[in-house]
Backbone as a ProteinNet text record, in pm:
[ID]
protein_1_A
[PRIMARY]
MKPEILYQDKHIAVVVKPAGVMSESPGMPELLRDSLGGQFFCVHRLDAGVGGVMVYARSGQAAARLSAAVAQRELTKEYLAVVQGRPEQDRGVLHDLLFHDRGRNKTYVVDRMRKGVKEAELEYTVIGCVNDSSLLRIRLHTGRSHQIRVQFASRAMPLLGDARYGSKTRNCGIALWSESLCFPHPFAEKTMDFRQAPPEVFPWTEFPANFFAD
[TERTIARY]
637.6	692.4	769.7	894.9	976.8	975.4	926.4	916.7	1053.1	1063.2	1186.2	1187.3	1290	1301.5	1400.2	1355.7	1445	1512.5	1444.3	1498	1419.2	1488.2	1417.9	1496.4	1421.1	1477.2	1371.6	1385.9	1291.7	1154.7	1143.8	1018.6	941	1011.8	946.2	1014.1	943.4	1001.1	949.8	1041.4	1005.4	1025.4	920.4	920.5	867.6	888.4	828.3	713.4	591.1	475.4	459.5	453.6	428.5	282.4	258.1	120.9	56.8	-68.3	-139.6	-145.3	-71.5	-71.9	-145.1	-230.1	-304.1	-212.7	-238.4	-162.3	-189.5	-316.9	-359.5	-368.1	-407	-423.4	-548	-540.8	-421.6	-336.3	-214.9	-128.9	7.4	50.3	185	218.4	129.2	167.1	210.4	141.6	178	309.1	330.3	456.9	574.4	555.8	662.1	685	578	590.8	668.7	635.4	704	850.4	880.6	1017.6	1102.9	1044.6	1122.8	1085	967	920.1	853.9	762.8	695.7	570	509.8	388.1	417.5	327.5	339.4	202.4	202.7	79.1	75.6	-35.5	-53.1	-103.7	-32.4	-71.7	-110.4	-85.2	-135	-151.8	-219.7	-261.4	-231.3	-214.5	-214.8	-320.9	-388.1	-481.7	-409.1	-483.1	-420.7	-345.4	-399.4	-335.8	-222.6	-187.4	-83.2	35.4	156	276.1	355.5	461	551.6	588.9	647.1	707.9	599.9	613.7	524.7	606.8	553.6	614.4	515	564.7	484.6	543.2	454.7	497.5	516.6	609.6	637	588.1	514.4	454.2	333	245.8	129.3	165.6	269.5	310.1	366.4	445.7	498.2	384.9	285.9	170.8	94.1	76.5	4.2	77.7	210.1	286.5	289.7	300.4	297.5	158.3	53.8	-82.8	-104.8	-47.3	-56.9	15.3	129.4	203	120.8	50.6	-36.9	-147.5	-212	-322.3	-276.7	-153.2	-99.7	-28.7	-37	21.9	173.4	233.3	379.4	438.1	354.6	397.1	356	454.1	426.6	464.4	382.2	402.6	397	480.8	472	453.4	370.4	336.8	378.6	399.8	411	286.2	237.4	122	139.7	87.3	81.9	-65.5	-103.2	-242.5	-257.5	-377	-411	-421.8	-360.5	-367.7	-268.9	-298.2	-208	-289.1	-256.5	-324.4	-302.3	-397.6	-385.6	-267.1	-236.3	-123.8	-19	108.8	215.7	222.4	169.1	158.7	19.3	-32.7	-166	-209.1	-321.4	-384.5	-525.9	-564.1	-699.4	-773.7	-893.5	-975.9	-1114.7	-1163.4	-1293.6	-1361.9	-1491.8	-1568.1	-1587.1	-1549.2	-1553	-1645.6	-1716	-1797.9	-1753.3	-1720.6	-1677.5	-1791.5	-1832.7	-1936.7	-1869.7	-1883.5	-1816	-1868.9	-1997.8	-2055.7	-1996.9	-1974.7	-1917.1	-1766	-1710.3	-1567.7	-1525.5	-1601.7	-1572.4	-1600.2	-1517.1	-1529.4	-1583.3	-1663.5	-1727.1	-1701.4	-1682.5	-1679.1	-1823.3	-1856.9	-1992.7	-1985.9	-2103.2	-2104	-2147.3	-2178	-2217.6	-2184.4	-2171.3	-2145.1	-2272.3	-2255.1	-2361.9	-2295.9	-2374.7	-2318.2	-2226.7	-2107.3	-2012.9	-1923.2	-1949.2	-1868.3	-1750.3	-1633.8	-1513.8	-1440.6	-1376.8	-1294.8	-1166.5	-1119.9	-997.4	-914.3	-783.8	-695.3	-560	-504.5	-369.6	-304.2	-172.4	-97.7	-16.2	3.3	74.8	172.1	270.9	365.3	380.9	372.8	397.8	548.1	594.2	736.5	770.4	681.7	706.9	586	584.3	472	524.1	460.5	497.7	370.3	352.7	242.3	106.8	72.7	-56.4	-79	27.4	14.7	117.9	89	173.7	217.3	343.8	398.2	388.5	322.5	302	366	413.6	451.4	343.6	292.2	174.6	202.3	159.4	162.8	19.5	-21.2	-154.9	-158.2	-263	-289.5	-391.4	-468.7	-563.2	-546.5	-592.3	-577.7	-712.3	-780.1	-912.2	-902.7	-999.4	-1001.1	-1001.9	-906.3	-895.4	-880.8	-830.8	-832.9	-764.9	-640.2	-566.7	-638.1	-681.5	-743.1	-869.9	-956.5	-1084.3	-1069	-978.2	-965.3	-917.9	-825.1	-781	-882.4	-943.2	-1043.4	-1161.1	-1199	-1312.1	-1281.7	-1153.4	-1111.4	-1068.8	-1123.7	-1097	-949.8	-881.3	-741.2	-723.9	-789	-773.6	-629.9	-590.6	-459.4	-457.6	-348.4	-337.5	-356.2	-430.2	-452.1	-560	-622.7	-722.8	-862.7	-902.9	-1031.4	-1148.5	-1135.6	-1245.1	-1283.1	-1185.9	-1211.7	-1195.3	-1216.8	-1233.2	-1117.9	-1005.3	-893.3	-925.6	-889.7	-905.2	-776.9	-670.6	-543.5	-552.1	-524	-539.5	-407.3	-297	-169.4	-80.7	-141.1	-63.5	-157.6	-98.8	-176.4	-199.1	-255.4	-281.1	-148.6	-136.1	-9.4	2.1	16.3	31.1	133.2	227.3	338.4	372.5	383.3	425.3	577.1	624.8	767.8	847.3	789.9	868.4	782.1	852.4	786	878.7	825.6	904.3	821.4	883.2	808.4	905.3	858.7	944.3	948.8	1068.1	1079.1	996.1	922.5	834.4	905.7	1035.1	1107.9	1238	1312.2	1437.7	1407.5	1489.3	1470	1538.6	1477.8	1532.2	1419.7	1442.4	1346.7	1387.3	1292.4	1315.1	1266.4	1350.9	1319.2	1361.9	1266.9	1294	1233.9	1305.3	1257.2	1284	1193.2	1207.3	1146.4	1223.6	1173.9	1072.4	980.5	884.5	952.2	884.6	944.3	964.2	1055.6	1087.1	990.6	866.5	761.4	681.5	602.8	514.1	409.9	376	417.5	537.6	596.5	708.8	827.7	845.9	958.9	943.7	829.4	810	881.5	924.7	984.8	1131.3	1215.1	1358.1	1379.8	1481.3	1509.8	1541.9	1597.9	1635.8	1515.1	1395.3	1274.3	1238.3	1298.3	1259.5	1366.3	1325.8	1419.7	1524.7	1643.9	1750.6	1715.1
1619.4	1541.4	1421.5	1407.2	1294.9	1188.1	1066	962.2	910.5	868.2	807.5	660	618.6	482	406.1	296.8	214.4	105.6	61	-44.1	-44.1	-75.9	-93.7	-188.8	-265.8	-341.9	-342.4	-424.9	-420.2	-478.9	-543	-607.8	-531.7	-469	-406.4	-275.1	-195.7	-78.2	-73.9	-62.2	-47.8	98.2	159.4	304.8	340.8	467.1	523	612.9	569.8	651.9	762.3	887.5	994.8	992.4	1030.2	1049.2	1160	1138.5	1236.6	1203.7	1100.5	1056.8	923.3	907.2	783.1	670.7	549	432.1	400.1	416	385	512.7	498.8	615.3	695.5	829.4	906.2	930.2	881.5	893.5	837.7	739.6	686.4	629.1	554.8	502.5	613	727.1	836.6	902.5	916.7	973.5	884.9	754.5	661.9	662.7	669.3	675.4	800.2	914.5	1039.3	1035.7	964.5	960.8	854.8	735.6	622.5	579.7	620.9	577.7	441.6	416.5	287.1	281.8	164.5	142.9	87.4	119	66.8	19.4	-100.5	-163.6	-175.4	-130	-135.3	-273.2	-341.4	-477	-484.3	-378.5	-367.1	-219.5	-184.5	-46.3	6.5	138.7	213.8	321.7	352.9	464.9	590.5	680.8	801.6	880.4	884.8	962.1	892.1	772.4	692	676.1	687.4	673	550.2	524.2	415.4	331.2	215.2	131.3	56.1	58.1	-15.1	-73.7	-179.2	-233.7	-220.7	-183.1	-173.3	-264.7	-328.2	-412.1	-326.2	-368.9	-293.6	-366.8	-475	-548.2	-623.8	-663.9	-739.6	-872.2	-938.1	-1067.2	-1053	-949.6	-924.9	-891.9	-816	-782.3	-907.3	-1000.6	-1123.9	-1205.5	-1213.1	-1291.7	-1225.7	-1095	-1025.8	-1034.5	-1024.6	-1037	-1176	-1277.6	-1414.1	-1424.4	-1357.6	-1357.5	-1290.6	-1182.8	-1116	-1211.3	-1279	-1369.9	-1486.8	-1532.3	-1644.8	-1601.2	-1473.5	-1413.8	-1431.3	-1430.9	-1435	-1294.4	-1194.4	-1055.6	-1009.5	-975.7	-936.1	-790.6	-723.6	-581.8	-558.8	-468.9	-423.5	-272.3	-228.3	-86.7	-31.5	98.1	171.8	257.5	267.9	353.2	418.6	539.6	605.9	619.4	556.6	558	637.7	686.9	754.4	651.5	678.7	586.1	472.8	363.2	247.9	118.9	19.7	-109.5	-171.5	-253.9	-319.3	-415.3	-477.3	-569.4	-514.3	-542.1	-492.1	-565.9	-685.7	-762.3	-822.2	-832.2	-889.8	-911.2	-977.7	-1001.6	-946.4	-867.1	-814	-884.8	-931.4	-999.3	-936.4	-896.2	-831.7	-873	-842.7	-850.6	-707.5	-682.8	-547.2	-537.8	-425.7	-393.7	-259.4	-255.8	-130.9	-71.2	48.3	122.4	203.1	157.2	223.9	364.9	384.1	516.6	621	583.5	674.9	660.5	560	527.1	518.1	437.1	419.5	274.8	221.3	82.8	78.1	-23.5	-37.6	-177.1	-185	-314.1	-356.5	-479.2	-530.9	-659.6	-705.7	-819	-951	-954.4	-1081.4	-1080	-1198.5	-1211.8	-1182.5	-1111.2	-1089.3	-1048.6	-1020.8	-985	-863.4	-875.4	-764.7	-759.5	-844.2	-845.4	-941.5	-899.2	-982	-988.7	-1102	-1115.9	-1034.5	-979.7	-900.5	-935.9	-949.4	-984.5	-917.3	-871.3	-814.5	-848.4	-838.3	-850.2	-723.2	-686.3	-562.3	-582.4	-493.5	-485.6	-339.8	-309.2	-173.6	-149.9	-47.6	-14.3	86.5	182.6	283.9	372.7	447.8	535.2	672.9	777.3	915.2	998.5	1076.2	1172.7	1112.1	1001.8	934.9	888.9	860.3	798.5	686.6	588.8	469.9	446	412.1	372.8	221.6	173.3	30.9	-15	-138	-205.4	-309.9	-312.6	-392	-478.5	-603.9	-691.8	-734.8	-714.1	-753.5	-901.4	-969.7	-1106.1	-1105.6	-997.8	-976.7	-833.2	-804.9	-669.9	-609	-552.1	-493.1	-340.2	-279.4	-133.6	-68.4	20.9	97.4	7.3	-113.8	-213.8	-167.8	-124.8	-84	32.3	126.5	247	215.6	132.2	105.2	5.6	-91.1	-187.4	-120	-25.7	43.5	149.3	219.4	320.2	257.4	135.4	68.4	33	37.8	10.1	138.5	250.8	382.9	421.8	375.6	412.2	456.8	566.4	609.7	648.6	632.3	678.8	830.6	888	1033.2	1089	1197.2	1263.1	1201.8	1093.3	1023.5	1069.3	1186.7	1245.3	1157	1085.7	999.5	895.4	851.4	747.8	797.3	926.3	976	1047.8	1066.2	1136.7	1285.2	1340.7	1484.2	1561.3	1487.1	1551.2	1609.1	1738.5	1805.6	1856.6	1836.5	1893.9	1792.1	1686.5	1589.7	1513.7	1445.3	1355.2	1223.6	1126.1	995.9	932	897.3	844.5	695	663.5	525.6	524.6	429.8	427.7	284	255.6	123.6	115.7	52.5	55.2	-50.1	-168.3	-274.3	-355.9	-413.7	-492.4	-606	-728.4	-845.1	-930.6	-972.7	-1048.3	-1123.1	-1230.4	-1299.5	-1221.5	-1206.5	-1140.1	-1218.6	-1150.8	-1223.8	-1312.5	-1289.5	-1370.5	-1428.1	-1350.7	-1400.4	-1482.5	-1582	-1666.8	-1602.2	-1494.7	-1426.6	-1353.1	-1330.2	-1257.4	-1111.4	-1024.7	-880.9	-830.1	-755.8	-710.9	-565	-477.6	-334.2	-275.7	-177.3	-105.2	43.2	123.4	268.2	334.3	420.2	493	597.8	635.9	741	877.1	974.7	1108.6	1173.1	1266.7	1332.6	1448.3	1411.1	1507	1452.4	1538.6	1495.9	1399.1	1289.1	1252.1	1158.9	1122.9	1028.7	1084.1	1217.1	1278.2	1277.4	1236.9	1226	1103.8	1012.8	887.1	880.7	810.8	801.4	743	793.7	750.2	602.2	545.4	403.8	310	364.3	282.9	247.2	315.1	301.2	229.9	186.7	123.4	223.7	172.2	258.5	305.9
-1362.9	-1251.7	-1306.6	-1264.5	-1308.9	-1201.2	-1232.1	-1129	-1086.2	-959.8	-908.9	-947.6	-1020.9	-1070.1	-982.3	-921.4	-840.4	-922.6	-1029.4	-1114.8	-1245.4	-1354.7	-1480.4	-1570.1	-1649.2	-1759.8	-1869.4	-1969.7	-2081.9	-2045.8	-1929	-1890.1	-1783	-1688.3	-1573.2	-1536.7	-1458.3	-1393.2	-1250.3	-1154.6	-1013.9	-977.6	-924.8	-906.7	-769	-732.9	-611.9	-655.8	-628.9	-663.6	-559.3	-601.6	-505.1	-459.2	-335.7	-289.6	-372.9	-409.9	-490.9	-638.3	-680.5	-820.1	-829.5	-927.9	-943.9	-991.7	-941.9	-985.5	-1132	-1171.5	-1307.1	-1389.1	-1513.6	-1600.4	-1559.4	-1564.9	-1599.9	-1476	-1478.4	-1361.6	-1389.5	-1309.4	-1320.1	-1457.8	-1525	-1657.2	-1753.9	-1748	-1837.4	-1794.5	-1663.6	-1616.3	-1657.6	-1647.4	-1685.8	-1835.4	-1911.2	-2056.7	-2098.1	-2036.9	-2071.9	-2031.4	-1922.3	-1871.6	-1940.8	-1963.6	-2013.2	-2155.6	-2200.9	-2332.4	-2326.7	-2419.3	-2425.7	-2340.6	-2334.5	-2258.3	-2119.7	-2024.6	-1888.1	-1841.3	-1780.9	-1739.5	-1587.3	-1528.2	-1383.5	-1343.4	-1252.1	-1210	-1062.3	-988	-851	-822.7	-715.9	-697.7	-558.4	-554.2	-429.4	-442.1	-332.4	-335.4	-381.3	-445.5	-500.4	-393.5	-271.7	-165.4	-94.3	-141	-75.8	-170	-117.1	-198.6	-160.8	-240.7	-208.1	-327.6	-300.2	-403.3	-481.7	-615.1	-704.9	-819.4	-882.2	-1003.3	-1118	-1234.3	-1356.5	-1462.8	-1538.9	-1650.5	-1774.7	-1861.9	-1983.8	-2109.2	-2089.3	-2201.2	-2149.4	-2241.7	-2202	-2139.6	-2191.8	-2137.4	-1996.4	-1975.9	-1840.9	-1745	-1792.5	-1708.2	-1668.3	-1762.2	-1732.2	-1626.6	-1637.1	-1540.6	-1403.1	-1400.4	-1271.6	-1208.5	-1289.3	-1237.6	-1179	-1243.5	-1190.2	-1056.4	-1045	-918	-807.9	-843.3	-746.9	-702.4	-799.3	-768.3	-681	-702	-625.8	-497.2	-466.5	-346.6	-342.7	-459.1	-468.9	-467.1	-485.9	-472.9	-334	-250.9	-113.2	-91.4	-13.3	14.7	164.7	212.1	349.8	349.9	441.8	451.4	586.4	590.1	714.7	729	851.6	878.4	1014.5	1027.6	1157.4	1194.3	1304.6	1347.7	1475.9	1496.2	1621.1	1732.3	1846.8	1958.1	1945.2	2013.6	2012.9	2020.3	1937.2	1948.4	2086.4	2130.1	2259.9	2264	2150.1	2141.9	2045.6	2073.6	1987.7	1854	1850.1	1725.5	1718.8	1598.6	1588.9	1445.9	1430.8	1301.3	1308.5	1210	1202	1090.3	1122.5	1023	1023.9	906.3	894.7	765.6	760.4	636.3	586.7	461.2	407.2	287.3	280.7	163.8	109.1	-20.1	-82.8	-163.6	-125.8	-197	-307.5	-430.3	-541.8	-564.8	-544.2	-565.1	-471.7	-347.4	-248.8	-238.5	-304.6	-294.5	-148.4	-74.4	68	105.6	194.5	238.5	380.7	407.7	538.5	594.1	725	793.4	818.3	778.7	797.4	879.8	925.4	1018	956.3	826.5	764.9	615.8	561.1	418.9	339.1	230.3	133.5	2.7	-97.3	-225.9	-212.8	-268.1	-264.8	-143.2	-43.7	78.4	60.6	106.6	94.2	228.2	251	370.9	355.2	464.7	463.9	586.3	564.5	675.9	658	767.5	769.3	901.1	901.9	1027.3	1048	1172.5	1202.2	1317.2	1322.6	1433.4	1472.2	1598.7	1647.1	1651.5	1581.8	1579.6	1687.7	1708.9	1810.4	1830	1941.5	1974.3	2014.7	1962.2	1993.3	1997.3	2105	2112.5	2077.2	2140.6	2121.6	1978	1907.2	1775.4	1765.8	1681	1671.3	1528.1	1512.9	1383.7	1373	1267.5	1247.3	1117.7	1118.3	992.6	966.4	844.8	811.9	690.2	697	580.1	550	426.1	383.5	348.7	393.2	348.7	235	227.6	118.1	70.3	-49.2	-102.7	-136.9	-37.3	-57.5	-63.6	-127.2	-139.5	-1.1	22	146.1	269	249.4	357.1	485.2	474.3	594.7	662.6	583	635.6	715.6	659.2	725.2	839.7	828.9	938	1066.6	1056.4	1177.6	1221.5	1127.1	1164.1	1236.5	1196.8	1261.5	1406.5	1444.6	1582.2	1653	1605.4	1664.4	1656.3	1551.9	1528.5	1383.1	1343.1	1203.9	1173.1	1047.9	1005.3	1009.5	1055.5	1058.8	917.4	907.8	779.8	693.5	740.8	659.4	700.5	654	692.3	650.7	539.3	493	597.3	675.2	774.5	918.5	937.7	1073.5	1138.3	1068.6	1130.1	1145.3	1258.8	1282.7	1251.5	1217.3	1184.4	1043.5	1030.4	901.8	843.8	916	870.4	799.4	743.2	666	573.7	476.3	393.3	466.7	396.9	458.2	498.7	625.3	679.2	650.8	523.1	478	365.3	370.8	275.9	240	112.2	65.4	76.6	184.3	215.4	138.9	117.4	54.1	-40.4	-139.4	-243.2	-282.3	-281.8	-318.6	-414.5	-525.9	-626.3	-716.8	-782	-878.7	-1009.1	-1064.5	-1194.6	-1295.7	-1384.3	-1475.8	-1575.8	-1600.7	-1698.7	-1644.4	-1569	-1511.3	-1386.7	-1360.1	-1242	-1122.1	-1074	-957.6	-885.3	-757.9	-675.3	-668.7	-691.3	-685.7	-550.1	-481.4	-345.6	-331.3	-298.8	-292.3	-165.8	-108.6	9.2	-10.8	40.8	29.2	152.2	217.7	334.2	290.9	380.4	347.3	338.3	280.9	269.1	405.7	412	538.9	563.3	589.7	621.7	739.8	803.9	911.5	854.6	926	1061.9	1067.7	951.3	951.4	1029.2	1025.7	1094.3	1246	1296.3	1440.8	1498.7	1412.5	1456.5	1415.1	1491.3	1458.2	1319.4	1250.3	1113.2	1105.5	1213.2	1206.8	1212.2	1226	1219.8	1075.3	979.9	840.1	758.8	637.9	545	502.8	466.9	415.3	275.4
[MASK]
++++++++++++++++++++++++++++++++++++++++++++++++++++++++++++++++++++++++++++++++++++++++++++++++++++++++++++++++++++++++++++++++++++++++++++++++++++++++++++++++++++++++++++++++++++++++++++++++++++++++++++++++++++++

């Protein structure tokens, strides 16, 4: 598999991760190494079943600077998701306490703080609704394991194709896509901004093309 490269220089590579490929090794770093040569360092993650725009560092120093940008929330991501049903409000903020069970690789909404529990917050906008499902644009305020998936599933709006969190839809993968990525270049004094539309497969094809990035 040859990865789609949106941008590259000697410090970073911005790529489109296909759904089904791991963000970390063994996965995208090896695909990039085989395609471009050299080492690649993962500084942020997407679930294996989720695709979209990612940035990889090409040196330890670049990785450290990008990781610092992630920690300082200077790296921003927006996602597209298709959920079952429709939120009560067209715009909103979801705030929950989440616990990730590493043994089961599943995240749960809980009602109190305790060891291992972390706060999670996102904001969403409804873009459109078709056949009892809604297309949302989502910006994360925190980056927790399976955050988008569990926050909507806990409100009886699982992402289509996400059987782990209650979806009954079986004719697609997890309907979540990393649509845009914005971050400061680790060495050049410029802002890097990338957008990529989801693939032309169900359920994305249920919505007009002008709902997505060019």
